[in-house]
C-alpha positions as MATLAB code, in Angstrom:
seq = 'XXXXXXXXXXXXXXXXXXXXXXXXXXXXXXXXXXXXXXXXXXXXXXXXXXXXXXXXXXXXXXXXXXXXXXXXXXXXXXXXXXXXXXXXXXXXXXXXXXXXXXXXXXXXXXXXXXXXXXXXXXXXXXXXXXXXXXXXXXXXXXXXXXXXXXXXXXXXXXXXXXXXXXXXXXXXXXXXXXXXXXXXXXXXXXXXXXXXXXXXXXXXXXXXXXXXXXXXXXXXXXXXXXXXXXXXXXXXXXXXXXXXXXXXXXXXXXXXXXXXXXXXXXXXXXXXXXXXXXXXXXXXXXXXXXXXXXXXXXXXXXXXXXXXX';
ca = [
       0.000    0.000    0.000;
       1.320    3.498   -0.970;
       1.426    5.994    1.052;
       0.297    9.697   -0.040;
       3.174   12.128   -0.710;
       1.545   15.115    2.011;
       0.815   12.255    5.028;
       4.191   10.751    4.042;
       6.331   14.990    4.598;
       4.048   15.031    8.016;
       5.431   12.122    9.426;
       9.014   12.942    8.293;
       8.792   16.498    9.681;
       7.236   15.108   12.919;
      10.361   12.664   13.372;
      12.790   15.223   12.056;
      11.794   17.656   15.028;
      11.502   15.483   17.865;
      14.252   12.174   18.490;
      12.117   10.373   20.488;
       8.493   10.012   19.143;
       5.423    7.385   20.201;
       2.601    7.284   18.289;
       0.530    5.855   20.619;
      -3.390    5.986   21.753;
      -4.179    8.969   24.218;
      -1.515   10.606   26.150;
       1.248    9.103   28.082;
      -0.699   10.968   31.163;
      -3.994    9.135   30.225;
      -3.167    6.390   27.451;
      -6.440    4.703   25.884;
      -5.230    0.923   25.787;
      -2.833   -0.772   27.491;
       0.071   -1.695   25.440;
       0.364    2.540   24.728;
      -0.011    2.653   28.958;
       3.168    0.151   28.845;
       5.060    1.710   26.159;
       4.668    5.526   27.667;
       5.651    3.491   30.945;
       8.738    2.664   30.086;
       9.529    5.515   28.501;
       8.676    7.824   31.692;
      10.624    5.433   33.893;
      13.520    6.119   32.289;
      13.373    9.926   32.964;
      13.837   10.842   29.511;
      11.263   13.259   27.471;
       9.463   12.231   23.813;
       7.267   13.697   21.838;
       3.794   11.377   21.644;
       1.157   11.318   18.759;
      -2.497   10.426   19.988;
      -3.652    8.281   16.845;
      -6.681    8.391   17.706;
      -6.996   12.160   16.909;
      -5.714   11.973   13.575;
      -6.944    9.005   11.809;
      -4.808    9.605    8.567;
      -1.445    9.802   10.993;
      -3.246    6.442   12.598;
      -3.005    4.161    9.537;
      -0.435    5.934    7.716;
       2.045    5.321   10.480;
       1.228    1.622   10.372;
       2.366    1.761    6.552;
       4.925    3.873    7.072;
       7.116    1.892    9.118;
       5.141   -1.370    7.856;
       4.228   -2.002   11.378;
       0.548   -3.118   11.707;
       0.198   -2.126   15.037;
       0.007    0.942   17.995;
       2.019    2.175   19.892;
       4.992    2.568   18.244;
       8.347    4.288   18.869;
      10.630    5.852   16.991;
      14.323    7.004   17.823;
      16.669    9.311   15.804;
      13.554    8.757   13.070;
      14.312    4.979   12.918;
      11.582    2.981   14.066;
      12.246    0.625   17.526;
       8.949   -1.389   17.689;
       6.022   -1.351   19.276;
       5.485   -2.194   23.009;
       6.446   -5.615   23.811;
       9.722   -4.658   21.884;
       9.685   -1.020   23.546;
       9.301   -2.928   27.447;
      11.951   -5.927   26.962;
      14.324   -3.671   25.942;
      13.841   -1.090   28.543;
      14.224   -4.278   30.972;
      17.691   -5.430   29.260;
      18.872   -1.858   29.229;
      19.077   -1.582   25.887;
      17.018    1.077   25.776;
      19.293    3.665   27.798;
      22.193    2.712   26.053;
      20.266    3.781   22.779;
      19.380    7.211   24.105;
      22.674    7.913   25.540;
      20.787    7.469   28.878;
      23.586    6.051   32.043;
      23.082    2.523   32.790;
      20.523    1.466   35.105;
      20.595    0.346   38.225;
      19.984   -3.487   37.403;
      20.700   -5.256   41.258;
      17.991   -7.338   41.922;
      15.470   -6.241   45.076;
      15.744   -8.487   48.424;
      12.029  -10.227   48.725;
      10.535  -12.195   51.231;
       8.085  -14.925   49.884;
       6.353  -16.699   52.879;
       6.324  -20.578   52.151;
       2.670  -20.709   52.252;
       2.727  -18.135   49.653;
       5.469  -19.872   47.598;
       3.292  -22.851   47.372;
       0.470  -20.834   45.649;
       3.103  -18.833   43.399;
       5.066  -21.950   42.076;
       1.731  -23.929   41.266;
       0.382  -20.777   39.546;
       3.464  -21.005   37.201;
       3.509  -24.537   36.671;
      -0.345  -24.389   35.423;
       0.475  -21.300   33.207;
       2.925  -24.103   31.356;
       6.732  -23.904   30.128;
       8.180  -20.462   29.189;
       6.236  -18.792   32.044;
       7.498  -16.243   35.040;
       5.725  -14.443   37.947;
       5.980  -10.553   36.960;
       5.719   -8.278   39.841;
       5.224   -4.867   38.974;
       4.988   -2.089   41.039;
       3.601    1.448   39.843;
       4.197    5.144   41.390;
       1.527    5.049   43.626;
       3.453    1.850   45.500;
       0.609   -0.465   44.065;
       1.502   -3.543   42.899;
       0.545   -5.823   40.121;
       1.271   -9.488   39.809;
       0.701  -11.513   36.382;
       1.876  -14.351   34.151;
       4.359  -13.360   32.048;
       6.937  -14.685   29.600;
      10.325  -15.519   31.290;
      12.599  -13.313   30.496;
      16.442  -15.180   31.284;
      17.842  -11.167   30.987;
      14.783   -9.316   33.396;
      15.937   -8.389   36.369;
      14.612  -11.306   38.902;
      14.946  -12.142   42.819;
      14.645  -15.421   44.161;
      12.678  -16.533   47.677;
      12.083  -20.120   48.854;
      12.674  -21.378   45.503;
      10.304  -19.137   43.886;
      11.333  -16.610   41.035;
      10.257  -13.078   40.199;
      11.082  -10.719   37.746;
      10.926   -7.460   38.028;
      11.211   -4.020   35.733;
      13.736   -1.730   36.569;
      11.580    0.612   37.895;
       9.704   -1.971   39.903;
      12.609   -3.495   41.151;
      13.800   -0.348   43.051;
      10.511   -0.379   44.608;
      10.633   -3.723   45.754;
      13.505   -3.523   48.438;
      12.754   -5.302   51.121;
       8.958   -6.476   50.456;
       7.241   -9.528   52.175;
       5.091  -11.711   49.618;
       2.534  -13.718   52.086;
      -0.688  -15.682   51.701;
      -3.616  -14.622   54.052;
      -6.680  -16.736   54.764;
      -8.748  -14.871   57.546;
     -10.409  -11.503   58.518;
      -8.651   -9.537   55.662;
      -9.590  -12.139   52.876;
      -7.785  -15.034   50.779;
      -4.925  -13.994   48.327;
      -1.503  -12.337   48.423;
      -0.892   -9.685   50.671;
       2.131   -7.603   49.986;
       4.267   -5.544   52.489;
       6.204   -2.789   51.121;
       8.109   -0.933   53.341;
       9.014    1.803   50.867;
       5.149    2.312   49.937;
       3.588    5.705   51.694;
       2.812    5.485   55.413;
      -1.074    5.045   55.718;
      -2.406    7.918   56.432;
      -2.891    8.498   60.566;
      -5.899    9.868   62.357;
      -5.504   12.559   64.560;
      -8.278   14.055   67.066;
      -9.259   17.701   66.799;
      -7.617   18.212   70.549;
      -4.339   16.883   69.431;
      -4.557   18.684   66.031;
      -5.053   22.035   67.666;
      -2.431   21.546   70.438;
       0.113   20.687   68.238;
      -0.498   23.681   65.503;
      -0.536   25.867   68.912;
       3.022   24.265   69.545;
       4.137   24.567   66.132;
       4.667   21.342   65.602;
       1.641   20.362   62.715;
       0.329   22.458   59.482;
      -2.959   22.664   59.213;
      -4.914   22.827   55.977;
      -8.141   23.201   55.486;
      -9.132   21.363   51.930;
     -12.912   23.063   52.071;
     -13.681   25.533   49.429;
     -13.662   29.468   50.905;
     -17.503   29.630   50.987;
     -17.878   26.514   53.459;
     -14.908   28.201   55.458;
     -17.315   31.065   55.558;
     -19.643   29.076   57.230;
     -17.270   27.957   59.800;
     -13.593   27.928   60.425;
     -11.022   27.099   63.368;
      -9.140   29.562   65.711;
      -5.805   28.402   64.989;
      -3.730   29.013   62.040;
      -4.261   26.957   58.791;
      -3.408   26.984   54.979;
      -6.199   26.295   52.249;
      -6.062   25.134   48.200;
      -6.901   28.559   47.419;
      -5.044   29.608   44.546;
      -1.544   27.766   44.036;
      -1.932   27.022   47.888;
      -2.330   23.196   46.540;
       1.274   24.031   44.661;
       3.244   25.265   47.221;
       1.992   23.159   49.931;
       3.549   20.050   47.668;
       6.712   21.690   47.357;
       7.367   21.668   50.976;
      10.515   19.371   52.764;
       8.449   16.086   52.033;
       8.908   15.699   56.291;
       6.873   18.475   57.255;
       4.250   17.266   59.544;
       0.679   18.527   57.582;
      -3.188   17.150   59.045;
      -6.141   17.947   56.590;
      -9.361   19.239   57.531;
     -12.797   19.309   55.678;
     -16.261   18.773   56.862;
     -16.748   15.977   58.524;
     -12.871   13.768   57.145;
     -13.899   12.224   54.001;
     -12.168   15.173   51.628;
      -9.398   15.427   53.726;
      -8.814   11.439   54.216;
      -8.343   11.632   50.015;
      -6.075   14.845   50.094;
      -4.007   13.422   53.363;
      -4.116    9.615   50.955;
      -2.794   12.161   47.582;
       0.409   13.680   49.775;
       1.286   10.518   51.074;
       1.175    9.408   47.768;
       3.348   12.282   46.933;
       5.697   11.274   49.163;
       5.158   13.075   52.315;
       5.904   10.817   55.775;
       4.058   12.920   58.361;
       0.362   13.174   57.172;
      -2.648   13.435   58.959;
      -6.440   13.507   58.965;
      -8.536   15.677   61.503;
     -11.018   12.611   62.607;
     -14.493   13.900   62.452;
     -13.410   16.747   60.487;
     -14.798   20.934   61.797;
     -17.956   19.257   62.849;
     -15.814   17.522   65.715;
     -13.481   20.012   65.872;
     -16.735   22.627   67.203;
     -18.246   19.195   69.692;
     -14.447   18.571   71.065;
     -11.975   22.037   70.765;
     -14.365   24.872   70.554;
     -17.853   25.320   70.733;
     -17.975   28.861   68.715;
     -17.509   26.939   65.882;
     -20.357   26.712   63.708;
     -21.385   23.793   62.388;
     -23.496   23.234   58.859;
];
């Protein structure tokens, strides 16, 4: 199949201006299938910065790429305008290094994670890859937000793996820095049947602090508090003590504080604030708190002048 002169200078010029391009579907910060999630993945775990084309906004860039390169499929990446291959391509070699050596990136760091794996849990790993049949591997992956994934996958002699009571996990690069020092187990009781995983690098949980406390430490200067309520609900009612809001870039410079500054959240009655104290953690703050009971038991326990609404 030809491809028309005009699509054929668009893709050139778009290649010509950027090194590192992938044509993919959506945006690497909200990609529309899963092998362009995987692909932009990679790429962003590697630090380095591409250009992206969202196929599925230009349907003539969509099917001329695939002749173009005469590559049936999406995503696909190109380097230096040569094309590399689409995602499984785009992920093994990101795994083997390859990848950083082609963008001039420094090695990475490839030592395998320490892992605990329980023997009750190794039992239920090892049958799940002998049923999944020769050629198979347990594939932990473990995302930005410190939640993990584990699948099926292909084994991969070069991946990065770690090895616990004769069980064997591979790991990306990415995923394996994350992994340090995890315990794989396999719960039966109160908290369900299945694998429970216990990353100590993940986020502290989030802690619940009374009003009393709350107030008595902001008096001491010891806690930040912020009020996540919008300024007409604060109008309603709001503490006596200092506290910092969203308003304005107030979410923006609140996130570039030293990621151990101690900060509670306040809203209503907790539920807003449980999901902004949840987001900083996330973020990578190690002191974070949520007022229990939010203003309405701030006015019942610290001060009845409080409104409530």
């Amino acid at each position: 199949m030809s491809l028309d002169p005009a699509l054929r200078s668009r893709i050139e010029s778009l290649l010509q201006a950027n090194r590192v391009v992938l044509f993919m579907k959506g945006q690497p910060s909200m990609p529309q299938c899963g092998f362009s999630a995987k692909a932009a993945g990679a790429l962003n775990a590697l630090g380095v910065e591409f250009a992206h084309v969202n196929v599925l906004a230009d349907a003539e860039i969509r099917e001329g790429i695939k002749v173009y390169g005469d590559w049936p499929t999406i995503p696909q990446l190109y380097i230096g305008g040569e094309l590399i291959g689409g995602s499984d391509i785009i992920e093994q070699m990101a795994n083997s290094g390859e990848l950083s050596q082609l963008l001039g990136l420094p090695p990475i760091d490839r030592t395998p994670p320490r892992i605990t794996i329980t023997p009750a849990a190794a039992e239920m790993l090892a049958n799940a890859v002998e049923d999944a049949g020769p050629g198979s591997a347990l594939v932990l992956a473990i995302d930005a937000r410190f939640q993990p994934s584990f699948q099926i996958g292909r084994l991969d002699p070069n991946a990065i793996a770690a090895e616990s009571n004769g069980v064997r996990v591979q790991f990306d690069p990415a995923s394996a820095r994350r992994a340090e020092g995890v315990t794989i187990d396999w719960i039966d009781d109160f908290r369900g049947k299945g694998l429970a995983i216990d990353n100590p690098n993940a986020p502290k949980a989030v802690q619940q602090i009374s009003p009393q406390d709350a107030a008595a430490k902001v008096g001491a200067g010891e806690l930040l508090l912020v009020d996540v309520r919008p300024a007409d609900e604060r109008a309603l009612a709001s503490v006596g003590v200092p506290f910092r809001t969203f308003d304005g870039n107030g979410r923006a410079e609140l996130e570039a504080l030293p990621k151990d500054t101690a900060i509670a959240f306040l809203c209503h009655r907790g539920g807003r604030s449980q999901a902004a104290a949840e987001a900083f953690a996330a973020h990578g703050f190690a002191k974070v708190f949520n007022v229990a009971g939010g203003i309405d038991a701030w006015a019942d326990e610290v001060d009845a002048d409080v409104g409530k609404y």
